[in-house]
Amino acid sequence: QVQVIDSGGGSVQAGGSLRLSCTVSGLIFDEYAMGWFRQAPGKEREGVSCITYSGLSTFYAGSVKGRFTISRDNAKNTLYLQLTSLKPEDTAVYYCAARKYSLCTESWSREYDYNYWGQGTRVTVSS
C-alpha cells in the first residue's frame, strides 16, 4: 500500500520561508518523478513544481520560479519544497504527489498523470 505523507506547513509573514516535506512508502521512490501542487481558497488546484526521478531536472510554475526550490533525497524516500520570499497569494493547501512516470515533461502540471497524493499541508502567509 502506497502512503504519501506531506508535512511542514504553517503560518508565516510575507517574506518568510518554510520547507515542506513529503515521505513516500510502498513505492520504489527513485523510479518516479514527483510533484507539488497547491489549492488556494476558492480556486482550483494548480501545479507548483515537478522533479524527475533522479532529481537532475526540475520544473516550476511561473508564479513560484525563483522563489521555490524542489528537491528530493532518494535514500530517504523524501521530497522537499523550499518556499522563500513568501507572498500572501502563496496561501494554500500544498499537496505532494507521485507521478506515473520517471520524467516530468512539458505537461507536468496535469493532475491526471499523478496517481498517489498526500493529504495536504496548509501554508498561510500573512501580509
mmCIF file of C-alpha atoms in Angstrom:
data_model
loop_
_atom_site.group_PDB
_atom_site.id
_atom_site.type_symbol
_atom_site.label_atom_id
_atom_site.label_comp_id
_atom_site.label_asym_id
_atom_site.label_seq_id
_atom_site.Cartn_x
_atom_site.Cartn_y
_atom_site.Cartn_z
ATOM 1 C CA GLN A 1 0.000 0.000 0.000
ATOM 2 C CA VAL A 2 1.418 3.341 -1.041
ATOM 3 C CA GLN A 3 1.458 6.105 1.548
ATOM 4 C CA VAL A 4 2.291 9.733 0.826
ATOM 5 C CA ILE A 5 2.622 11.940 3.868
ATOM 6 C CA ASP A 6 3.294 15.634 3.458
ATOM 7 C CA SER A 7 4.158 17.985 6.281
ATOM 8 C CA GLY A 8 5.870 21.232 7.178
ATOM 9 C CA GLY A 9 3.129 23.752 6.585
ATOM 10 C CA GLY A 10 2.447 26.624 8.927
ATOM 11 C CA SER A 11 1.770 30.329 9.272
ATOM 12 C CA VAL A 12 4.399 32.871 8.292
ATOM 13 C CA GLN A 13 4.592 36.541 7.462
ATOM 14 C CA ALA A 14 5.173 37.789 3.954
ATOM 15 C CA GLY A 15 8.817 37.467 3.028
ATOM 16 C CA GLY A 16 9.278 34.438 5.250
ATOM 17 C CA SER A 17 10.295 30.884 4.427
ATOM 18 C CA LEU A 18 9.074 27.351 5.016
ATOM 19 C CA ARG A 19 10.223 23.898 3.994
ATOM 20 C CA LEU A 20 7.657 21.289 3.120
ATOM 21 C CA SER A 21 8.490 17.593 3.264
ATOM 22 C CA CYS A 22 6.843 14.534 1.758
ATOM 23 C CA THR A 23 7.681 10.982 2.738
ATOM 24 C CA VAL A 24 6.639 8.113 0.488
ATOM 25 C CA SER A 25 6.390 4.416 1.335
ATOM 26 C CA GLY A 26 5.193 1.370 -0.555
ATOM 27 C CA LEU A 27 6.631 2.679 -3.825
ATOM 28 C CA ILE A 28 10.053 2.410 -5.453
ATOM 29 C CA PHE A 29 10.584 6.103 -4.833
ATOM 30 C CA ASP A 30 13.629 6.610 -7.012
ATOM 31 C CA GLU A 31 11.845 5.322 -10.118
ATOM 32 C CA TYR A 32 9.222 8.055 -10.228
ATOM 33 C CA ALA A 33 9.065 11.773 -10.759
ATOM 34 C CA MET A 34 7.350 13.721 -8.001
ATOM 35 C CA GLY A 35 5.335 16.897 -7.924
ATOM 36 C CA TRP A 36 3.934 19.573 -5.664
ATOM 37 C CA PHE A 37 0.515 21.089 -6.197
ATOM 38 C CA ARG A 38 -1.451 23.663 -4.245
ATOM 39 C CA GLN A 39 -5.035 24.744 -3.842
ATOM 40 C CA ALA A 40 -5.823 28.247 -2.672
ATOM 41 C CA PRO A 41 -9.185 29.067 -1.084
ATOM 42 C CA GLY A 42 -11.871 29.250 -3.737
ATOM 43 C CA LYS A 43 -9.514 28.210 -6.530
ATOM 44 C CA GLU A 44 -8.702 25.072 -8.454
ATOM 45 C CA ARG A 45 -5.660 23.020 -7.600
ATOM 46 C CA GLU A 46 -2.606 24.007 -9.619
ATOM 47 C CA GLY A 47 0.808 22.548 -10.272
ATOM 48 C CA VAL A 48 3.701 24.160 -8.418
ATOM 49 C CA SER A 49 6.728 22.073 -9.330
ATOM 50 C CA CYS A 50 7.955 18.740 -10.632
ATOM 51 C CA ILE A 51 11.231 16.870 -10.224
ATOM 52 C CA THR A 52 12.437 13.898 -12.244
ATOM 53 C CA TYR A 53 13.259 10.523 -10.696
ATOM 54 C CA SER A 54 16.960 11.364 -10.456
ATOM 55 C CA GLY A 55 16.447 14.905 -9.237
ATOM 56 C CA LEU A 56 18.519 16.245 -12.118
ATOM 57 C CA SER A 57 15.680 18.156 -13.795
ATOM 58 C CA THR A 58 13.102 20.421 -12.227
ATOM 59 C CA PHE A 59 10.108 22.366 -13.484
ATOM 60 C CA TYR A 60 8.247 25.267 -11.882
ATOM 61 C CA ALA A 61 5.097 27.264 -12.321
ATOM 62 C CA GLY A 62 5.880 30.804 -13.381
ATOM 63 C CA SER A 63 4.367 32.234 -10.217
ATOM 64 C CA VAL A 64 6.911 30.475 -7.979
ATOM 65 C CA LYS A 65 10.001 30.269 -10.157
ATOM 66 C CA GLY A 66 12.978 31.798 -8.422
ATOM 67 C CA ARG A 67 11.300 31.623 -5.002
ATOM 68 C CA PHE A 68 10.558 27.914 -4.509
ATOM 69 C CA THR A 69 13.005 25.030 -4.830
ATOM 70 C CA ILE A 70 12.041 21.396 -5.222
ATOM 71 C CA SER A 71 14.478 18.660 -4.252
ATOM 72 C CA ARG A 72 14.500 15.011 -3.257
ATOM 73 C CA ASP A 73 16.546 12.599 -1.189
ATOM 74 C CA ASN A 74 16.057 9.175 -2.739
ATOM 75 C CA ALA A 75 17.920 7.482 0.096
ATOM 76 C CA LYS A 76 15.260 8.773 2.485
ATOM 77 C CA ASN A 77 12.258 8.432 0.136
ATOM 78 C CA THR A 78 11.588 12.093 0.792
ATOM 79 C CA LEU A 79 10.602 15.038 -1.361
ATOM 80 C CA TYR A 80 11.069 18.659 -0.327
ATOM 81 C CA LEU A 81 9.800 22.066 -1.340
ATOM 82 C CA GLN A 82 11.689 25.070 -0.015
ATOM 83 C CA LEU A 83 9.465 28.142 -0.040
ATOM 84 C CA THR A 84 11.145 31.541 0.221
ATOM 85 C CA SER A 85 10.052 35.152 -0.255
ATOM 86 C CA LEU A 86 6.538 34.040 0.521
ATOM 87 C CA LYS A 87 3.611 36.205 -0.525
ATOM 88 C CA PRO A 88 0.020 36.240 0.742
ATOM 89 C CA GLU A 89 -1.049 34.763 -2.603
ATOM 90 C CA ASP A 90 1.002 31.648 -1.784
ATOM 91 C CA THR A 91 -1.558 30.819 0.898
ATOM 92 C CA ALA A 92 -2.929 27.384 0.027
ATOM 93 C CA VAL A 93 -3.008 23.739 0.920
ATOM 94 C CA TYR A 94 0.055 22.128 -0.631
ATOM 95 C CA TYR A 95 -0.045 18.550 -1.871
ATOM 96 C CA CYS A 96 2.738 16.167 -2.720
ATOM 97 C CA ALA A 97 2.054 13.657 -5.500
ATOM 98 C CA ALA A 98 3.816 10.721 -7.107
ATOM 99 C CA ARG A 99 3.861 10.864 -10.868
ATOM 100 C CA LYS A 100 3.099 7.811 -13.006
ATOM 101 C CA TYR A 101 6.349 8.318 -14.920
ATOM 102 C CA SER A 102 10.021 8.859 -14.223
ATOM 103 C CA LEU A 103 10.182 12.172 -16.059
ATOM 104 C CA CYS A 104 8.214 15.413 -15.800
ATOM 105 C CA THR A 105 7.713 16.550 -19.438
ATOM 106 C CA GLU A 106 6.147 19.814 -20.545
ATOM 107 C CA SER A 107 2.696 18.741 -19.309
ATOM 108 C CA TRP A 108 3.961 18.048 -15.799
ATOM 109 C CA SER A 109 1.160 20.026 -14.124
ATOM 110 C CA ARG A 110 -1.620 17.774 -15.398
ATOM 111 C CA GLU A 111 -3.125 16.073 -12.355
ATOM 112 C CA TYR A 112 -4.143 13.013 -14.344
ATOM 113 C CA ASP A 113 -0.511 11.989 -14.586
ATOM 114 C CA TYR A 114 -0.155 11.599 -10.807
ATOM 115 C CA ASN A 115 -1.574 8.540 -9.088
ATOM 116 C CA TYR A 116 -0.699 8.902 -5.409
ATOM 117 C CA TRP A 117 -1.391 12.014 -3.358
ATOM 118 C CA GLY A 118 -0.639 13.255 0.120
ATOM 119 C CA GLN A 119 -3.304 14.607 2.418
ATOM 120 C CA GLY A 120 -2.085 18.184 2.087
ATOM 121 C CA THR A 121 -0.329 20.615 4.383
ATOM 122 C CA ARG A 122 -1.604 24.150 4.888
ATOM 123 C CA VAL A 123 0.534 27.221 4.303
ATOM 124 C CA THR A 124 -0.785 30.595 5.421
ATOM 125 C CA VAL A 125 1.090 33.782 4.566
ATOM 126 C CA SER A 126 0.028 36.994 6.238
ATOM 127 C CA SER A 127 0.828 40.482 4.997
#
